[in-house]
Amino acid sequence: MTEQVVLYEKKENIAIITFNRPGALNALNTEVNLKLIELLLTAENDEEVKVVILTGSGNKAFVAGADIKEMMTMNSMQARAHALKAKRVTDTIWNLGKPVIAAINGFCLGGGMEYALACDLRTASENAKFGLPEVNLGILPGSAGTQRLPRLIGLARAKEYCFTGGMFDAKQACELGIVNHVYPAESLMNETMMLAQKIASKSPHSLKLIKAAMNRGTETDLETAALFEIDCFSLCFSTQEQKDGMKKFAEKSK
Ligand code: DAK
């Protein structure tokens, strides 16, 4: 039986999606991208799943980028079609109605870094290495890396990483605000699971609307964003979780 290139596992209410091409440092090819979209939608449609974790198999890489061997013979039209598939992945992560955490367990380069940047939170092992090395291949980050990185760390710092293709480590990624937490490699998954469970214990409707308000709101002007936030806030009042949550508080006060 051929090995699946992306694995799916459900632990309680957390879905763990694992890039599984360790021999190629989990590089992203067409098969991976298509499977990843399918599995993200599986998680989206499973009501039991509250949080999704993306990680890489093996102890060396989260994802070492798009598969260079697959890309090297493409013409412009094929590259465009390839790019559009990759965009569907980042759009799916970004718009998924549940928090997505990247648990980065090694090299997180190129397209891998771009997928991690589309996630809501990022945790990393101490040995993780980050970078957008596309410039070394005569191309550029094509899955919104040139857009999401500057939004996180500022234009000048992001330009330096894109222009030089240089790598940086987990400590630097944390200091730059790319990564939320850094853990020893052996505890990365446990710690990430604990973070995921803490989030999973909250109202799924609140989480979905908080994500939408923050992702959309930070991409528009403050007035529009604040009005959208009000709509999200108001929608919560149609949920049982709002009624239960407030009732519980009021009863405790009594
Ligand atoms: N693609 C294909 N194979 C890869 C790979 C990759 N990105 N990275 C590693 N591998 C393979 C290696 O070829 C090797 O395979 P075998 O030779 O054993 O068959 C195996 O994984 C182990 O790699 P190494 O032997 O090189 O391992 P080392 O520890 O010596 O080095 C490394 C690790 C991560 C420093 C090195 O493998 C490396 O530099 N890899 C390439 C990193 C890279 O340049 N990544 C960026 C790729 S470009 C777009 C969307 C996205 C993108 C572009 C456009 N559109 C939407 C338009 C993204 C582009 C990229 O990501």
XYZ file of C-alpha atoms and ligand atoms in Angstrom:
315
model
C 0.000 0.000 0.000
C 1.351 3.455 -0.845
C 1.938 5.792 2.095
C -0.490 8.722 2.367
C 1.271 12.041 1.729
C -0.868 13.789 4.337
C -2.191 12.057 7.457
C -5.326 12.814 9.456
C -5.858 11.898 13.076
C -8.509 12.951 15.563
C -7.583 13.118 19.243
C -10.692 13.999 21.237
C -11.816 17.233 19.587
C -8.512 18.149 17.964
C -7.725 17.205 14.343
C -4.022 16.662 13.640
C -3.035 16.957 9.977
C 0.509 15.768 9.263
C 2.584 16.409 6.120
C 4.030 12.986 5.423
C 6.860 13.028 2.891
C 9.763 12.844 5.369
C 12.168 11.603 2.643
C 11.630 14.924 0.826
C 11.469 16.953 4.057
C 7.688 17.098 3.568
C 7.996 19.256 0.433
C 4.654 20.332 -1.013
C 3.641 18.805 -4.332
C 0.287 18.795 -6.123
C -0.820 15.593 -4.406
C -0.079 17.112 -0.978
C -1.956 20.314 -1.789
C -5.069 18.498 -3.016
C -5.097 16.115 -0.054
C -4.510 18.957 2.383
C -7.534 20.881 1.113
C -9.652 17.723 1.381
C -8.526 17.084 4.980
C -8.964 20.705 6.063
C -12.547 20.528 4.803
C -13.029 17.212 6.645
C -12.011 19.002 9.842
C -14.220 21.982 8.996
C -17.269 19.764 8.477
C -16.752 17.574 11.556
C -18.672 19.229 14.399
C -16.634 17.343 16.989
C -13.435 19.004 15.771
C -12.835 22.317 17.533
C -9.193 23.047 16.670
C -6.852 21.879 13.901
C -3.101 21.309 14.260
C -0.794 21.141 11.216
C 2.587 19.474 11.659
C 5.256 17.504 9.773
C 6.317 13.893 10.103
C 9.863 12.971 11.065
C 12.043 15.104 13.296
C 13.686 17.248 10.643
C 11.024 19.273 8.898
C 7.627 20.855 9.153
C 7.775 21.562 5.394
C 10.983 22.468 3.466
C 9.006 24.365 0.837
C 7.259 23.664 -2.428
C 8.631 20.604 -4.242
C 11.424 22.091 -6.352
C 11.745 18.931 -8.459
C 8.074 19.181 -9.447
C 8.292 22.913 -10.211
C 11.540 22.949 -12.175
C 10.063 21.975 -15.556
C 6.899 24.075 -15.364
C 6.077 26.758 -17.898
C 4.337 29.982 -16.855
C 0.812 28.650 -17.336
C 1.573 25.492 -15.352
C 3.216 27.593 -12.639
C 0.080 29.728 -12.496
C -2.187 26.680 -12.160
C 0.143 25.333 -9.448
C 0.096 28.680 -7.675
C -3.690 28.816 -7.734
C -3.865 25.390 -6.044
C -1.474 26.607 -3.351
C -3.641 29.710 -2.923
C -6.652 27.471 -2.337
C -4.724 25.910 0.554
C -3.861 29.204 2.254
C -7.379 30.534 1.632
C -8.853 27.380 3.181
C -6.663 27.667 6.286
C -7.274 31.415 6.630
C -11.050 31.109 6.203
C -11.538 27.860 8.133
C -14.178 28.430 10.792
C -11.926 26.909 13.473
C -8.550 27.902 14.888
C -5.593 26.333 13.062
C -2.241 25.958 14.848
C 1.009 25.135 13.038
C 3.247 22.957 15.241
C 6.578 23.588 13.520
C 8.973 20.726 14.151
C 12.009 21.575 11.991
C 12.605 23.276 8.625
C 9.777 25.668 7.819
C 10.791 27.120 4.475
C 9.242 28.702 1.411
C 5.726 27.386 0.821
C 5.877 25.667 4.235
C 6.487 28.991 5.925
C 3.677 30.525 3.874
C 1.243 27.809 5.000
C 2.356 28.338 8.599
C 1.810 32.098 8.199
C -1.779 31.436 7.078
C -2.427 29.582 10.357
C -3.819 31.427 13.378
C -1.089 30.474 15.854
C 2.354 28.938 15.533
C 4.338 26.874 18.017
C 7.856 25.675 17.243
C 10.485 23.246 18.440
C 13.821 24.699 19.523
C 15.473 23.208 16.411
C 13.013 24.781 13.938
C 14.461 26.890 11.127
C 12.468 29.460 9.189
C 12.974 31.265 5.909
C 11.703 32.321 2.514
C 14.571 31.106 0.295
C 12.720 31.431 -3.041
C 15.052 34.223 -4.183
C 17.861 31.632 -4.272
C 15.870 29.720 -6.918
C 15.120 32.721 -9.104
C 11.480 32.919 -7.996
C 9.585 34.601 -5.168
C 7.233 33.513 -2.405
C 3.955 32.888 -4.201
C 1.565 31.877 -1.439
C 1.210 35.351 0.050
C 4.500 35.168 1.966
C 5.432 38.620 0.661
C 2.126 39.837 2.143
C 1.622 37.971 5.416
C 5.223 38.218 6.666
C 5.364 42.061 6.537
C 1.967 42.230 8.243
C 3.438 40.239 11.140
C 6.957 41.645 11.465
C 6.998 44.905 9.487
C 7.991 45.710 5.910
C 11.728 46.287 6.326
C 12.432 43.116 8.289
C 10.263 41.029 5.940
C 12.007 42.504 2.893
C 15.385 41.553 4.343
C 14.318 37.892 4.708
C 12.737 37.845 1.214
C 15.704 39.622 -0.426
C 18.433 37.512 1.237
C 16.594 34.187 1.468
C 18.335 33.811 4.834
C 17.181 31.423 7.551
C 16.443 32.277 11.166
C 15.884 30.114 14.203
C 12.916 29.516 16.506
C 14.147 31.963 19.151
C 14.340 34.743 16.551
C 10.951 33.734 15.125
C 9.494 34.087 18.609
C 11.156 37.464 19.199
C 9.836 38.669 15.817
C 6.294 37.629 16.769
C 6.015 34.921 14.097
C 5.868 32.116 16.632
C 3.743 32.164 19.789
C 5.758 29.623 21.814
C 8.996 27.634 21.501
C 9.338 24.224 23.172
C 11.949 21.463 23.333
C 11.394 19.174 20.325
C 10.207 16.273 22.489
C 7.422 18.306 24.126
C 6.244 20.324 21.085
C 3.209 18.165 20.323
C 2.131 17.759 23.972
C 2.393 21.476 24.626
C 0.602 22.301 21.369
C -2.146 19.816 22.235
C -2.571 21.515 25.644
C -2.890 24.903 23.952
C -5.354 23.436 21.440
C -7.422 21.850 24.215
C -7.559 25.120 26.137
C -8.930 26.822 23.020
C -11.218 23.869 22.207
C -12.934 24.276 25.595
C -14.308 27.681 24.481
C -17.471 28.413 22.513
C -16.956 27.288 18.875
C -19.237 30.089 17.674
C -17.206 32.704 19.554
C -13.976 31.247 18.148
C -15.299 31.261 14.586
C -16.518 34.858 14.849
C -13.382 36.097 16.654
C -11.259 34.612 13.842
C -13.460 36.179 11.165
C -13.514 39.570 12.918
C -9.733 39.615 13.361
C -8.778 38.240 9.928
C -11.170 40.462 8.007
C -10.931 43.442 10.304
C -7.155 43.759 10.091
C -7.444 43.877 6.284
C -9.794 46.857 6.142
C -10.270 50.328 7.625
C -11.042 50.656 11.347
C -14.618 51.923 10.888
C -15.606 49.010 8.598
C -13.783 46.578 10.865
C -15.477 47.884 14.016
C -18.905 47.603 12.354
C -18.134 44.047 11.204
C -17.061 43.240 14.780
C -20.429 44.535 16.020
C -22.226 42.188 13.604
C -20.113 39.268 14.861
C -20.794 40.303 18.473
C -24.539 40.518 17.842
C -24.633 37.090 16.176
C -23.318 35.513 19.403
C -26.632 36.436 21.041
C -28.370 33.819 18.908
C -26.282 31.004 20.412
C -26.975 28.763 23.382
C -23.367 29.225 24.506
C -23.987 32.946 25.080
C -27.139 32.211 27.104
C -25.476 29.461 29.139
C -22.244 31.413 29.637
C -23.960 34.534 30.962
C -26.488 32.574 33.045
C -23.668 30.626 34.693
C -21.898 33.886 35.559
C -25.067 35.477 36.982
C -25.868 32.396 39.089
C -22.342 32.337 40.483
C -22.682 36.016 41.451
C -25.838 35.221 43.422
N 11.688 20.189 -2.841
C 11.990 18.913 -3.194
N 12.797 18.131 -2.485
C 13.339 18.625 -1.362
C 13.059 19.945 -0.912
C 12.185 20.734 -1.710
N 11.815 21.980 -1.360
N 13.754 20.155 0.218
C 14.425 19.019 0.480
N 14.184 18.096 -0.465
C 14.711 16.725 -0.545
C 16.155 16.733 -0.996
O 16.246 16.813 -2.401
C 16.611 15.382 -0.459
O 16.127 14.375 -1.318
P 17.093 13.143 -1.794
O 18.255 13.801 -2.408
O 17.416 12.435 -0.500
O 16.222 12.379 -2.733
C 15.863 15.263 0.855
O 14.736 16.151 0.746
C 16.695 15.681 2.056
O 17.178 16.980 1.823
P 18.722 17.364 1.981
O 19.609 16.187 1.716
O 18.963 18.580 1.159
O 18.790 17.707 3.530
P 19.794 18.680 4.274
O 19.579 18.466 5.734
O 21.188 18.564 3.719
O 19.291 20.164 3.892
C 17.601 21.884 3.562
C 18.015 20.599 4.340
C 16.159 22.213 3.981
C 18.508 23.033 3.967
C 17.708 21.609 2.044
O 17.022 20.401 1.740
C 17.121 22.714 1.212
O 17.721 23.761 1.026
N 15.930 22.456 0.661
C 15.252 23.400 -0.217
C 14.661 24.513 0.586
C 13.985 25.531 -0.306
O 14.631 26.167 -1.152
N 12.705 25.687 -0.120
C 11.946 26.627 -0.919
C 11.374 25.909 -2.092
S 10.618 27.069 -3.182
C 3.937 29.602 -5.281
C 3.684 29.044 -4.082
C 4.707 28.641 -3.288
C 5.982 28.795 -3.725
C 6.266 29.354 -4.928
C 5.255 29.775 -5.714
N 2.911 30.038 -6.087
C 1.589 29.988 -5.427
C 3.195 30.897 -7.182
C 7.010 28.321 -2.878
C 8.215 28.090 -3.351
C 9.118 27.327 -2.511
O 8.812 26.900 -1.444
